[in-house]
Tab-separated table of C-alpha atoms in Angstrom:
chain	number	residue	atom	x	y	z
A	1	UNK	CA	9.466	-47.933	34.747
A	2	UNK	CA	5.881	-48.643	35.636
A	3	UNK	CA	3.221	-46.027	34.856
A	4	UNK	CA	2.771	-45.333	38.547
A	5	UNK	CA	6.446	-45.094	39.542
A	6	UNK	CA	8.066	-41.733	40.275
A	7	UNK	CA	10.865	-40.437	38.038
A	8	UNK	CA	14.191	-41.262	39.685
A	9	UNK	CA	17.577	-39.761	38.784
A	10	UNK	CA	20.791	-41.758	38.535
A	11	UNK	CA	22.705	-42.102	41.762
A	12	UNK	CA	25.358	-39.539	42.519
A	13	UNK	CA	26.182	-36.352	44.368
A	14	UNK	CA	26.418	-32.718	43.328
A	15	UNK	CA	28.406	-30.458	45.597
A	16	UNK	CA	29.381	-27.482	43.450
A	17	UNK	CA	27.828	-25.219	46.074
A	18	UNK	CA	28.853	-27.553	48.936
A	19	UNK	CA	25.300	-28.823	49.135
A	20	UNK	CA	24.691	-32.531	48.683
A	21	UNK	CA	21.681	-33.568	46.678
A	22	UNK	CA	20.408	-37.083	47.001
A	23	UNK	CA	19.926	-38.261	43.436
A	24	UNK	CA	18.042	-41.294	44.652
A	25	UNK	CA	15.174	-39.043	45.678
A	26	UNK	CA	12.596	-37.873	43.134
A	27	UNK	CA	14.086	-35.237	40.809
A	28	UNK	CA	13.036	-31.781	42.056
A	29	UNK	CA	12.860	-30.347	38.518
A	30	UNK	CA	10.538	-33.142	37.431
A	31	UNK	CA	8.063	-32.604	40.247
A	32	UNK	CA	4.554	-31.530	39.298
A	33	UNK	CA	4.013	-27.771	39.346
A	34	UNK	CA	1.148	-25.433	38.669
A	35	UNK	CA	1.837	-24.251	35.117
A	36	UNK	CA	-0.980	-21.715	35.288
A	37	UNK	CA	0.535	-20.176	38.382
A	38	UNK	CA	3.944	-19.989	36.680
A	39	UNK	CA	2.690	-18.288	33.513
A	40	UNK	CA	0.389	-15.970	35.411
A	41	UNK	CA	3.170	-14.619	37.603
A	42	UNK	CA	6.933	-14.678	37.092
A	43	UNK	CA	6.902	-16.552	33.773
A	44	UNK	CA	4.352	-14.227	32.253
A	45	UNK	CA	6.237	-11.186	33.550
A	46	UNK	CA	9.493	-12.528	32.080
A	47	UNK	CA	7.802	-13.113	28.726
A	48	UNK	CA	6.461	-9.542	28.798
A	49	UNK	CA	9.900	-8.126	29.577
A	50	UNK	CA	11.554	-10.132	26.774
A	51	UNK	CA	8.863	-9.184	24.247
A	52	UNK	CA	9.016	-5.503	25.224
A	53	UNK	CA	12.812	-5.545	24.963
A	54	UNK	CA	12.715	-7.101	21.497
A	55	UNK	CA	10.094	-4.618	20.267
A	56	UNK	CA	12.012	-1.696	21.764
A	57	UNK	CA	15.238	-2.986	20.190
A	58	UNK	CA	13.669	-3.312	16.751
A	59	UNK	CA	12.158	0.176	16.970
A	60	UNK	CA	15.499	1.626	18.108
A	61	UNK	CA	17.377	-0.095	15.275
A	62	UNK	CA	14.888	1.194	12.706
A	63	UNK	CA	15.052	4.743	14.066
A	64	UNK	CA	18.838	4.711	14.336
A	65	UNK	CA	19.860	2.906	11.155
A	66	UNK	CA	16.700	2.756	9.037
A	67	UNK	CA	17.389	5.957	7.045
A	68	UNK	CA	20.782	4.636	5.921
A	69	UNK	CA	19.114	1.629	4.295
A	70	UNK	CA	15.585	2.858	3.527
A	71	UNK	CA	16.817	6.063	1.974
A	72	UNK	CA	13.288	7.332	1.332
A	73	UNK	CA	13.034	7.774	5.125
A	74	UNK	CA	15.931	10.239	5.250
A	75	UNK	CA	15.103	13.339	7.277
A	76	UNK	CA	17.073	16.602	6.871
A	77	UNK	CA	19.389	15.666	9.766
A	78	UNK	CA	20.467	12.514	7.886
A	79	UNK	CA	21.173	14.341	4.617
A	80	UNK	CA	24.592	15.360	3.422
A	81	UNK	CA	25.167	18.853	2.035
A	82	UNK	CA	25.199	17.666	-1.555
A	83	UNK	CA	22.271	15.262	-1.024
A	84	UNK	CA	19.528	17.609	-2.180
A	85	UNK	CA	15.792	16.981	-2.455
A	86	UNK	CA	14.557	19.000	-5.428
A	87	UNK	CA	11.059	19.179	-6.848
A	88	UNK	CA	9.137	21.046	-9.522
A	89	UNK	CA	5.730	22.433	-8.473
A	90	UNK	CA	3.590	24.838	-10.473
A	91	UNK	CA	6.432	25.615	-12.911
A	92	UNK	CA	8.962	26.480	-10.183
A	93	UNK	CA	11.825	24.555	-8.604
A	94	UNK	CA	12.114	24.091	-4.837
A	95	UNK	CA	14.955	22.779	-2.681
A	96	UNK	CA	13.255	20.877	0.168
A	97	UNK	CA	16.449	19.357	1.577
A	98	UNK	CA	16.096	21.191	4.911
A	99	UNK	CA	12.305	20.997	5.144
A	100	UNK	CA	10.949	18.984	8.097
A	101	UNK	CA	7.763	17.864	6.391
A	102	UNK	CA	4.844	17.262	8.828
A	103	UNK	CA	3.850	14.217	6.772
A	104	UNK	CA	7.326	12.724	7.140
A	105	UNK	CA	10.321	12.219	4.858
A	106	UNK	CA	8.844	9.279	2.917
A	107	UNK	CA	6.013	11.368	1.468
A	108	UNK	CA	8.457	14.144	0.623
A	109	UNK	CA	10.863	11.754	-1.113
A	110	UNK	CA	8.226	10.859	-3.720
A	111	UNK	CA	8.496	14.257	-5.432
A	112	UNK	CA	12.297	14.282	-5.732
A	113	UNK	CA	13.274	15.374	-9.265
A	114	UNK	CA	9.652	15.053	-10.401
A	115	UNK	CA	6.847	17.408	-11.204
A	116	UNK	CA	5.180	17.093	-7.818
A	117	UNK	CA	2.232	19.383	-8.535
A	118	UNK	CA	-0.434	16.674	-8.578
A	119	UNK	CA	0.824	15.027	-5.376
A	120	UNK	CA	1.252	18.422	-3.716
A	121	UNK	CA	-2.300	19.499	-4.565
A	122	UNK	CA	-4.036	16.235	-3.643
A	123	UNK	CA	-2.264	15.648	-0.310
A	124	UNK	CA	-2.983	18.975	1.392
A	125	UNK	CA	-6.792	19.040	1.596
A	126	UNK	CA	-7.107	21.285	4.664
A	127	UNK	CA	-4.628	24.057	3.932
A	128	UNK	CA	-5.543	27.088	1.881
A	129	UNK	CA	-3.678	27.576	-1.349
A	130	UNK	CA	-2.258	30.879	-0.115
A	131	UNK	CA	-0.763	29.282	3.001
A	132	UNK	CA	0.672	26.367	1.015
A	133	UNK	CA	2.403	28.643	-1.476
A	134	UNK	CA	3.704	30.853	1.338
A	135	UNK	CA	5.395	27.837	2.960
A	136	UNK	CA	6.809	26.696	-0.388
A	137	UNK	CA	8.160	30.146	-1.228
A	138	UNK	CA	10.779	29.816	1.533
A	139	UNK	CA	12.420	26.991	-0.421
A	140	UNK	CA	12.161	28.383	-3.955
A	141	UNK	CA	15.286	28.032	-6.093
A	142	UNK	CA	16.352	31.190	-7.890
A	143	UNK	CA	16.419	30.862	-11.686
A	144	UNK	CA	20.153	31.490	-11.824
A	145	UNK	CA	20.803	28.652	-9.324
A	146	UNK	CA	18.757	25.949	-11.052
A	147	UNK	CA	21.561	24.565	-13.227
A	148	UNK	CA	24.083	24.783	-10.391
A	149	UNK	CA	21.857	22.698	-8.094
A	150	UNK	CA	20.996	20.192	-10.833
A	151	UNK	CA	17.312	21.077	-11.153
A	152	UNK	CA	16.434	18.556	-13.822
A	153	UNK	CA	13.429	16.246	-14.078
A	154	UNK	CA	14.081	12.509	-14.307
A	155	UNK	CA	11.491	12.487	-17.095
A	156	UNK	CA	11.472	15.628	-19.289
A	157	UNK	CA	7.821	14.846	-20.171
A	158	UNK	CA	6.767	14.790	-16.513
A	159	UNK	CA	3.755	16.954	-15.709
A	160	UNK	CA	1.857	18.989	-18.248
A	161	UNK	CA	-1.416	17.065	-18.379
A	162	UNK	CA	-3.523	19.386	-16.209
A	163	UNK	CA	-4.317	23.096	-16.298
A	164	UNK	CA	-3.608	24.528	-12.855
A	165	UNK	CA	-3.926	28.233	-13.598
A	166	UNK	CA	-6.874	29.688	-11.723
A	167	UNK	CA	-7.652	26.439	-9.873
A	168	UNK	CA	-8.056	28.392	-6.611
A	169	UNK	CA	-11.032	30.192	-8.181
A	170	UNK	CA	-12.648	27.028	-9.550
A	171	UNK	CA	-16.093	26.581	-7.971
A	172	UNK	CA	-15.924	22.775	-7.942
A	173	UNK	CA	-12.520	22.864	-6.221
A	174	UNK	CA	-13.818	25.400	-3.664
A	175	UNK	CA	-16.895	23.290	-2.910
A	176	UNK	CA	-14.746	20.192	-2.338
A	177	UNK	CA	-12.533	22.120	0.085
A	178	UNK	CA	-15.595	23.443	1.945
A	179	UNK	CA	-17.075	19.944	2.171
A	180	UNK	CA	-13.918	18.559	3.780
A	181	UNK	CA	-13.533	21.474	6.206
A	182	UNK	CA	-17.154	21.163	7.306
A	183	UNK	CA	-17.128	17.368	7.715
A	184	UNK	CA	-13.762	16.988	9.450
A	185	UNK	CA	-14.153	20.217	11.405
A	186	UNK	CA	-17.076	18.654	13.272
A	187	UNK	CA	-15.099	15.431	13.938
A	188	UNK	CA	-12.019	17.361	15.079
A	189	UNK	CA	-14.087	19.436	17.498
A	190	UNK	CA	-15.876	16.380	18.895
A	191	UNK	CA	-12.658	14.409	19.434
A	192	UNK	CA	-10.466	17.372	20.376
A	193	UNK	CA	-7.905	16.714	17.633
A	194	UNK	CA	-6.552	18.549	14.586
A	195	UNK	CA	-8.219	18.346	11.169
A	196	UNK	CA	-5.377	16.173	9.927
A	197	UNK	CA	-5.754	13.715	12.821
A	198	UNK	CA	-9.521	13.629	12.322
A	199	UNK	CA	-8.986	12.426	8.734
A	200	UNK	CA	-6.893	9.388	9.702
A	201	UNK	CA	-8.009	6.009	11.066
A	202	UNK	CA	-10.441	6.324	13.949
A	203	UNK	CA	-10.054	4.329	17.203
A	204	UNK	CA	-12.801	1.983	15.946
A	205	UNK	CA	-10.899	1.493	12.691
A	206	UNK	CA	-7.712	0.638	14.618
A	207	UNK	CA	-9.644	-1.960	16.642
A	208	UNK	CA	-10.810	-3.531	13.377
A	209	UNK	CA	-7.307	-3.488	11.862
A	210	UNK	CA	-5.742	-5.083	14.937
A	211	UNK	CA	-8.515	-7.709	15.078
A	212	UNK	CA	-8.074	-8.630	11.404
A	213	UNK	CA	-4.277	-8.852	11.649
A	214	UNK	CA	-4.559	-10.941	14.837
A	215	UNK	CA	-7.075	-13.286	13.176
A	216	UNK	CA	-4.769	-13.797	10.219
A	217	UNK	CA	-1.714	-14.605	12.337
A	218	UNK	CA	-3.802	-16.834	14.619
A	219	UNK	CA	-4.759	-18.953	11.595
A	220	UNK	CA	-1.163	-19.496	10.463
A	221	UNK	CA	-0.277	-22.453	12.793
A	222	UNK	CA	-3.223	-24.488	11.450
A	223	UNK	CA	-2.407	-23.398	7.895
A	224	UNK	CA	1.210	-24.547	8.271
A	225	UNK	CA	0.073	-27.892	9.699
A	226	UNK	CA	-1.941	-28.481	6.506
A	227	UNK	CA	-5.468	-27.818	7.739
A	228	UNK	CA	-7.762	-27.880	4.690
A	229	UNK	CA	-10.105	-25.220	6.038
A	230	UNK	CA	-7.193	-22.833	6.537
A	231	UNK	CA	-5.999	-23.451	2.977
A	232	UNK	CA	-8.882	-21.160	1.995
A	233	UNK	CA	-9.469	-19.237	5.224
A	234	UNK	CA	-5.918	-17.968	5.753
A	235	UNK	CA	-5.514	-16.336	2.295
A	236	UNK	CA	-8.939	-14.701	2.681
A	237	UNK	CA	-7.974	-13.374	6.110
A	238	UNK	CA	-4.676	-12.169	4.652
A	239	UNK	CA	-6.524	-10.316	1.896
A	240	UNK	CA	-9.142	-8.707	4.156
A	241	UNK	CA	-6.581	-7.760	6.821
A	242	UNK	CA	-4.141	-6.230	4.356
A	243	UNK	CA	-6.616	-4.445	2.097
A	244	UNK	CA	-8.165	-2.717	5.107
A	245	UNK	CA	-4.913	-1.078	6.181
A	246	UNK	CA	-1.983	-1.683	3.764
A	247	UNK	CA	-3.314	0.526	0.988
A	248	UNK	CA	-4.157	3.306	3.470
A	249	UNK	CA	-0.725	3.133	5.075
A	250	UNK	CA	1.052	3.695	1.774
A	251	UNK	CA	-1.248	6.662	1.083
A	252	UNK	CA	-0.235	8.156	4.482
A	253	UNK	CA	-3.829	7.901	5.705
A	254	UNK	CA	-3.490	5.514	8.646
A	255	UNK	CA	-1.871	7.889	11.093
A	256	UNK	CA	-0.340	11.337	11.439
A	257	UNK	CA	2.836	9.530	12.571
A	258	UNK	CA	4.700	8.831	9.325
A	259	UNK	CA	6.549	5.877	10.890
A	260	UNK	CA	3.317	3.924	11.325
A	261	UNK	CA	2.362	4.607	7.706
A	262	UNK	CA	5.837	3.658	6.464
A	263	UNK	CA	6.654	0.515	8.462
A	264	UNK	CA	3.330	-1.241	9.099
A	265	UNK	CA	2.842	-2.213	5.394
A	266	UNK	CA	5.960	-4.393	5.656
A	267	UNK	CA	3.845	-6.916	7.606
A	268	UNK	CA	2.060	-7.808	4.337
A	269	UNK	CA	4.444	-7.220	1.415
A	270	UNK	CA	2.817	-9.719	-0.948
A	271	UNK	CA	0.891	-7.230	-3.103
A	272	UNK	CA	4.115	-5.474	-3.962
A	273	UNK	CA	7.130	-4.177	-2.130
A	274	UNK	CA	6.176	-0.825	-0.542
A	275	UNK	CA	9.032	0.807	-2.488
A	276	UNK	CA	7.547	-0.286	-5.828
A	277	UNK	CA	3.991	0.494	-4.763
A	278	UNK	CA	4.893	4.129	-4.111
A	279	UNK	CA	6.185	4.433	-7.685
A	280	UNK	CA	3.515	2.447	-9.459
A	281	UNK	CA	0.466	3.513	-7.500
A	282	UNK	CA	1.013	6.763	-5.612
A	283	UNK	CA	3.297	8.590	-8.047
A	284	UNK	CA	2.049	7.098	-11.315
A	285	UNK	CA	-1.548	5.891	-11.121
A	286	UNK	CA	-2.948	8.439	-8.672
A	287	UNK	CA	-1.385	11.435	-10.359
A	288	UNK	CA	-2.441	10.404	-13.878
A	289	UNK	CA	-5.223	7.762	-13.788
A	290	UNK	CA	-5.900	6.310	-17.247
A	291	UNK	CA	-3.535	8.771	-18.950
A	292	UNK	CA	-1.555	6.883	-21.578
A	293	UNK	CA	2.218	6.796	-21.084
A	294	UNK	CA	1.764	8.229	-17.572
A	295	UNK	CA	-0.365	5.661	-15.707
A	296	UNK	CA	1.703	2.451	-15.318
A	297	UNK	CA	-1.419	0.394	-14.559
A	298	UNK	CA	-2.434	0.551	-18.217
A	299	UNK	CA	0.477	-1.613	-19.337
A	300	UNK	CA	1.138	-4.368	-16.797
A	301	UNK	CA	0.926	-7.245	-19.278
A	302	UNK	CA	0.358	-5.761	-22.756
A	303	UNK	CA	1.097	-9.104	-24.424
A	304	UNK	CA	-1.825	-10.719	-22.558
A	305	UNK	CA	-4.390	-7.969	-22.005
A	306	UNK	CA	-5.339	-4.772	-23.810
A	307	UNK	CA	-7.458	-2.495	-21.624
A	308	UNK	CA	-6.559	0.874	-23.160
A	309	UNK	CA	-6.275	2.246	-26.680
A	310	UNK	CA	-2.636	3.218	-26.027
A	311	UNK	CA	-1.746	-0.506	-26.021
A	312	UNK	CA	-0.988	-1.836	-29.487
A	313	UNK	CA	-3.471	-4.521	-30.556
A	314	UNK	CA	-2.056	-8.037	-30.950
A	315	UNK	CA	-3.743	-11.200	-32.244
A	316	UNK	CA	-3.443	-12.625	-28.713
A	317	UNK	CA	-5.875	-9.948	-27.535
A	318	UNK	CA	-8.733	-11.335	-29.628
A	319	UNK	CA	-9.474	-14.011	-26.999
A	320	UNK	CA	-8.897	-11.850	-23.927
A	321	UNK	CA	-12.600	-11.580	-23.047
A	322	UNK	CA	-13.024	-15.337	-22.541
A	323	UNK	CA	-13.451	-16.156	-18.869
A	324	UNK	CA	-10.683	-18.814	-19.059
A	325	UNK	CA	-8.246	-16.197	-20.360
A	326	UNK	CA	-9.211	-13.619	-17.732
A	327	UNK	CA	-9.105	-16.172	-14.900
A	328	UNK	CA	-5.685	-17.381	-16.048
A	329	UNK	CA	-4.257	-13.864	-16.131
A	330	UNK	CA	-5.851	-12.901	-12.822
A	331	UNK	CA	-4.487	-16.052	-11.154
A	332	UNK	CA	-0.859	-15.131	-11.818
A	333	UNK	CA	-1.146	-11.326	-11.905
A	334	UNK	CA	0.006	-10.763	-8.332
A	335	UNK	CA	3.158	-12.830	-8.848
A	336	UNK	CA	3.862	-10.830	-12.001
A	337	UNK	CA	3.290	-7.562	-10.170
A	338	UNK	CA	5.427	-8.513	-7.182
A	339	UNK	CA	8.255	-10.232	-9.034
A	340	UNK	CA	8.381	-9.786	-12.816
A	341	UNK	CA	7.427	-6.091	-12.924
A	342	UNK	CA	9.669	-5.492	-9.942
A	343	UNK	CA	12.665	-7.085	-11.674
A	344	UNK	CA	12.003	-5.217	-14.937
A	345	UNK	CA	11.685	-1.917	-13.094
A	346	UNK	CA	15.001	-2.380	-11.306
A	347	UNK	CA	16.761	-3.281	-14.544
A	348	UNK	CA	15.337	-0.278	-16.400
A	349	UNK	CA	15.044	2.105	-13.413
A	350	UNK	CA	11.530	2.829	-14.608
A	351	UNK	CA	8.216	1.244	-13.639
A	352	UNK	CA	6.463	0.022	-16.823
A	353	UNK	CA	8.561	2.549	-18.731
A	354	UNK	CA	6.526	5.500	-17.434
A	355	UNK	CA	7.622	6.155	-13.827
A	356	UNK	CA	11.415	6.578	-13.651
A	357	UNK	CA	13.326	6.491	-10.387
A	358	UNK	CA	16.875	6.775	-9.126
A	359	UNK	CA	18.909	3.634	-8.554
A	360	UNK	CA	18.837	2.323	-5.001
A	361	UNK	CA	21.869	2.455	-2.754
A	362	UNK	CA	23.627	-0.906	-2.417
A	363	UNK	CA	22.314	-1.570	1.123
A	364	UNK	CA	18.782	-0.575	0.046
A	365	UNK	CA	18.941	-2.805	-3.015
A	366	UNK	CA	20.243	-5.732	-0.956
A	367	UNK	CA	17.383	-5.382	1.531
A	368	UNK	CA	14.915	-5.085	-1.349
A	369	UNK	CA	16.168	-8.319	-2.949
A	370	UNK	CA	16.096	-10.120	0.406
A	371	UNK	CA	12.524	-8.952	0.869
A	372	UNK	CA	11.480	-10.363	-2.516
A	373	UNK	CA	13.262	-13.659	-1.758
A	374	UNK	CA	11.453	-13.782	1.577
A	375	UNK	CA	8.164	-13.173	-0.244
A	376	UNK	CA	8.825	-16.116	-2.590
A	377	UNK	CA	9.776	-18.405	0.292
A	378	UNK	CA	6.824	-17.530	2.528
A	379	UNK	CA	4.238	-17.822	-0.223
A	380	UNK	CA	5.570	-20.574	-2.476
A	381	UNK	CA	8.584	-22.535	-1.115
A	382	UNK	CA	8.091	-23.469	2.551
A	383	UNK	CA	5.353	-26.124	1.910
A	384	UNK	CA	7.930	-28.391	0.222
A	385	UNK	CA	9.874	-28.578	3.517
A	386	UNK	CA	6.824	-29.254	5.656
A	387	UNK	CA	4.179	-31.177	3.708
A	388	UNK	CA	3.995	-34.253	1.442
A	389	UNK	CA	4.802	-33.363	-2.160
A	390	UNK	CA	1.233	-33.615	-3.495
A	391	UNK	CA	-0.050	-31.435	-0.673
A	392	UNK	CA	2.895	-29.021	-0.886
A	393	UNK	CA	2.040	-28.286	-4.521
A	394	UNK	CA	-1.494	-27.315	-3.484
A	395	UNK	CA	-0.311	-25.178	-0.550
A	396	UNK	CA	2.300	-23.461	-2.723
A	397	UNK	CA	-0.174	-22.458	-5.434
A	398	UNK	CA	-3.760	-22.114	-4.173
A	399	UNK	CA	-3.184	-19.322	-1.587
A	400	UNK	CA	-1.224	-17.268	-4.140
A	401	UNK	CA	-3.951	-17.739	-6.748
A	402	UNK	CA	-6.636	-16.710	-4.265
A	403	UNK	CA	-4.748	-13.562	-3.248
A	404	UNK	CA	-4.116	-12.684	-6.873
A	405	UNK	CA	-7.771	-13.068	-7.873
A	406	UNK	CA	-8.933	-11.033	-4.860
A	407	UNK	CA	-6.481	-8.304	-5.820
A	408	UNK	CA	-7.508	-8.204	-9.484
A	409	UNK	CA	-11.251	-8.326	-8.832
A	410	UNK	CA	-10.986	-5.301	-6.567
A	411	UNK	CA	-8.656	-3.218	-8.745
A	412	UNK	CA	-9.677	-3.788	-12.360
A	413	UNK	CA	-13.351	-2.913	-11.977
A	414	UNK	CA	-12.666	0.607	-10.665
A	415	UNK	CA	-11.113	2.248	-13.727
A	416	UNK	CA	-11.185	-0.111	-16.695
A	417	UNK	CA	-14.688	0.323	-18.050
A	418	UNK	CA	-16.022	1.839	-21.277
A	419	UNK	CA	-17.052	5.073	-19.594
A	420	UNK	CA	-13.865	5.502	-17.481
A	421	UNK	CA	-10.972	4.034	-19.416
A	422	UNK	CA	-10.630	6.822	-21.999
A	423	UNK	CA	-12.265	9.668	-20.086
A	424	UNK	CA	-10.210	12.758	-19.407
A	425	UNK	CA	-10.430	16.279	-18.023
A	426	UNK	CA	-7.860	19.050	-17.786
A	427	UNK	CA	-9.143	19.872	-14.305
A	428	UNK	CA	-7.207	17.569	-11.958
A	429	UNK	CA	-10.110	16.972	-9.558
A	430	UNK	CA	-12.685	16.351	-12.262
A	431	UNK	CA	-10.255	13.974	-13.979
A	432	UNK	CA	-10.059	11.856	-10.796
A	433	UNK	CA	-13.847	11.502	-10.891
A	434	UNK	CA	-14.524	10.804	-14.566
A	435	UNK	CA	-11.825	8.090	-14.714
A	436	UNK	CA	-13.138	6.161	-11.679
A	437	UNK	CA	-16.152	3.976	-10.905
A	438	UNK	CA	-17.704	3.276	-7.512
A	439	UNK	CA	-19.520	0.029	-6.791
A	440	UNK	CA	-21.734	-1.174	-3.984
A	441	UNK	CA	-21.972	2.134	-2.127
A	442	UNK	CA	-23.792	1.302	1.099
A	443	UNK	CA	-22.939	-2.414	0.921
A	444	UNK	CA	-20.980	-3.588	3.967
A	445	UNK	CA	-19.668	-6.624	2.100
A	446	UNK	CA	-18.339	-4.517	-0.790
A	447	UNK	CA	-16.880	-2.030	1.678
A	448	UNK	CA	-14.991	-4.483	3.897
A	449	UNK	CA	-13.989	-6.971	1.210
A	450	UNK	CA	-12.572	-4.209	-0.987
A	451	UNK	CA	-11.051	-2.241	1.884
A	452	UNK	CA	-12.975	0.833	0.775
A	453	UNK	CA	-11.842	0.546	-2.846
A	454	UNK	CA	-15.516	0.513	-3.790
A	455	UNK	CA	-15.443	4.258	-3.001
A	456	UNK	CA	-12.845	4.790	-5.696
A	457	UNK	CA	-13.997	8.289	-6.695
A	458	UNK	CA	-13.708	9.659	-3.171
A	459	UNK	CA	-10.425	7.833	-2.659
A	460	UNK	CA	-8.894	9.448	-5.746
A	461	UNK	CA	-10.120	12.875	-4.699
A	462	UNK	CA	-8.795	12.525	-1.145
A	463	UNK	CA	-6.026	9.864	-1.175
A	464	UNK	CA	-4.571	10.704	2.246
A	465	UNK	CA	-7.934	10.501	4.019
A	466	UNK	CA	-8.589	7.126	5.632
A	467	UNK	CA	-11.178	5.071	3.797
A	468	UNK	CA	-13.313	4.713	6.947
A	469	UNK	CA	-14.552	8.270	6.240
A	470	UNK	CA	-15.398	7.754	2.569
A	471	UNK	CA	-18.928	6.265	2.946
A	472	UNK	CA	-20.020	9.406	4.810
A	473	UNK	CA	-18.409	11.714	2.237
A	474	UNK	CA	-19.717	9.903	-0.867
A	475	UNK	CA	-23.317	11.262	-0.912
A	476	UNK	CA	-22.074	14.856	-0.629
A	477	UNK	CA	-19.470	14.309	-3.365
A	478	UNK	CA	-22.131	12.811	-5.628
A	479	UNK	CA	-24.348	15.833	-5.003
A	480	UNK	CA	-21.479	18.208	-5.866
A	481	UNK	CA	-20.828	16.297	-9.080
A	482	UNK	CA	-24.480	16.646	-10.044
A	483	UNK	CA	-24.364	20.365	-9.212
A	484	UNK	CA	-21.296	20.938	-11.422
A	485	UNK	CA	-22.304	18.515	-14.227
A	486	UNK	CA	-19.432	16.109	-13.559
A	487	UNK	CA	-20.245	12.449	-14.431
A	488	UNK	CA	-20.326	10.261	-11.297
A	489	UNK	CA	-20.085	6.578	-12.215
A	490	UNK	CA	-21.559	4.061	-9.797
A	491	UNK	CA	-22.876	0.504	-10.128
A	492	UNK	CA	-24.801	-1.555	-7.579
A	493	UNK	CA	-22.165	-4.117	-6.570
A	494	UNK	CA	-19.548	-6.655	-7.601
A	495	UNK	CA	-21.717	-8.383	-10.213
A	496	UNK	CA	-22.499	-5.180	-12.105
A	497	UNK	CA	-18.941	-3.895	-11.743
A	498	UNK	CA	-17.452	-7.118	-13.137
A	499	UNK	CA	-20.020	-7.103	-15.954
A	500	UNK	CA	-19.065	-3.551	-17.022
A	501	UNK	CA	-15.378	-4.422	-16.847
A	502	UNK	CA	-15.831	-7.561	-18.995
A	503	UNK	CA	-17.837	-5.570	-21.551
A	504	UNK	CA	-14.927	-3.127	-21.811
A	505	UNK	CA	-12.410	-5.992	-22.096
A	506	UNK	CA	-14.477	-7.468	-24.933
A	507	UNK	CA	-14.544	-4.123	-26.768
A	508	UNK	CA	-10.779	-3.730	-26.413
A	509	UNK	CA	-10.300	-7.263	-27.787
A	510	UNK	CA	-11.541	-6.125	-31.205
A	511	UNK	CA	-8.932	-5.133	-33.747
A	512	UNK	CA	-9.082	-1.334	-34.270
A	513	UNK	CA	-10.390	-0.172	-37.621
């Protein structure tokens, strides 16, 4: 066929509908057409209908069958009579099986058979103590019924670190409550929303989140094709996109709709599975930061790093302050967190031996394993099917190393310093402050690259408030700390924060006297 000749079909007739088509004429389906016109009208409409149907179908499947697999999403209507949700708060047992929690069933599931006092106190910033206890009193278990209902903590040592008696009369606590009511009251009035809604992600924050997620996914085709720029750009976009919403979602601070908080983090499950993150971070670390045998973050890799006096010193720790050692550990830490710690936790039913949990149902466990396999494939395996071997090795390792280093840089410098690591206070709110360090307050780079983790003090005080509000709250919190003689640790930026962390690591490398 010459370049100028028209495409001609083979000779023949087609008369299935009693209409004869002359196959010697130019093929009608190979004739030029206006592709823009097609996609801007019927084709585009068809694509929209298909996409909407798929999204609707996925949402319907999750709503209909999700609670049977993701058992933490069980609402009272999905619970059987003997499937009770029991918790221990302020020395009393409560049966919350029939309670339709405004924050959703996932948040409620975290206190099952635990001392939920710390989570209960820190996640209700706008309700008065009297109102909270009045609501709880409806679900109180009578003393004589406790053994019959199986009111037993998974960990007999759970709770007990803080003194809660008289907390409602504590001046520092009262000032914090007043600060929040004043700040969010003004926002709620301006936007015409409730206090709770005012504390979640703002419309501007949602625009940023959607833009970051879109940018990340838009870079994937070039990344998969082996573009060298995207080898570095895509992992950075993944980090910035995820850290600016994933952490908030799992603290229930993205939205007042629990489904958004629960399901959106599954777009970026490479830090950890959401299931494990709830146990490690929300239940363990946030309730008891830097408390030995209660905070699982103190013992992620005790053979390699010693960052707390509760970790037994080993000869291997003597070299832990060398930059090669730290860089090596930080490069593989995320894989260890997502895979090794995950596997150990499921074998022992306890995260780092300090946060116990019930065994998963078989469907839930199967989905969990599939999720971890998917994580391994998407981050480390696919390049070997797509790229030359030498290039596949690079693509299978460099992005994971970059994500891991970004994660460690932004998490280790917030609590593991000489002045925070072994600090403690029996007042829950003061303890959150003295065990945390802010860095780069006022720096846009620190703020966006850390996803607000640079306001660690405010985040620990108000975990279910979206981090977009923390820069405005920080000066007032600092002033309150000064007023009540509570140490407020802050350094100028990443360089100073890393320097203080390395100094602490070097001190912990020394063999104890």
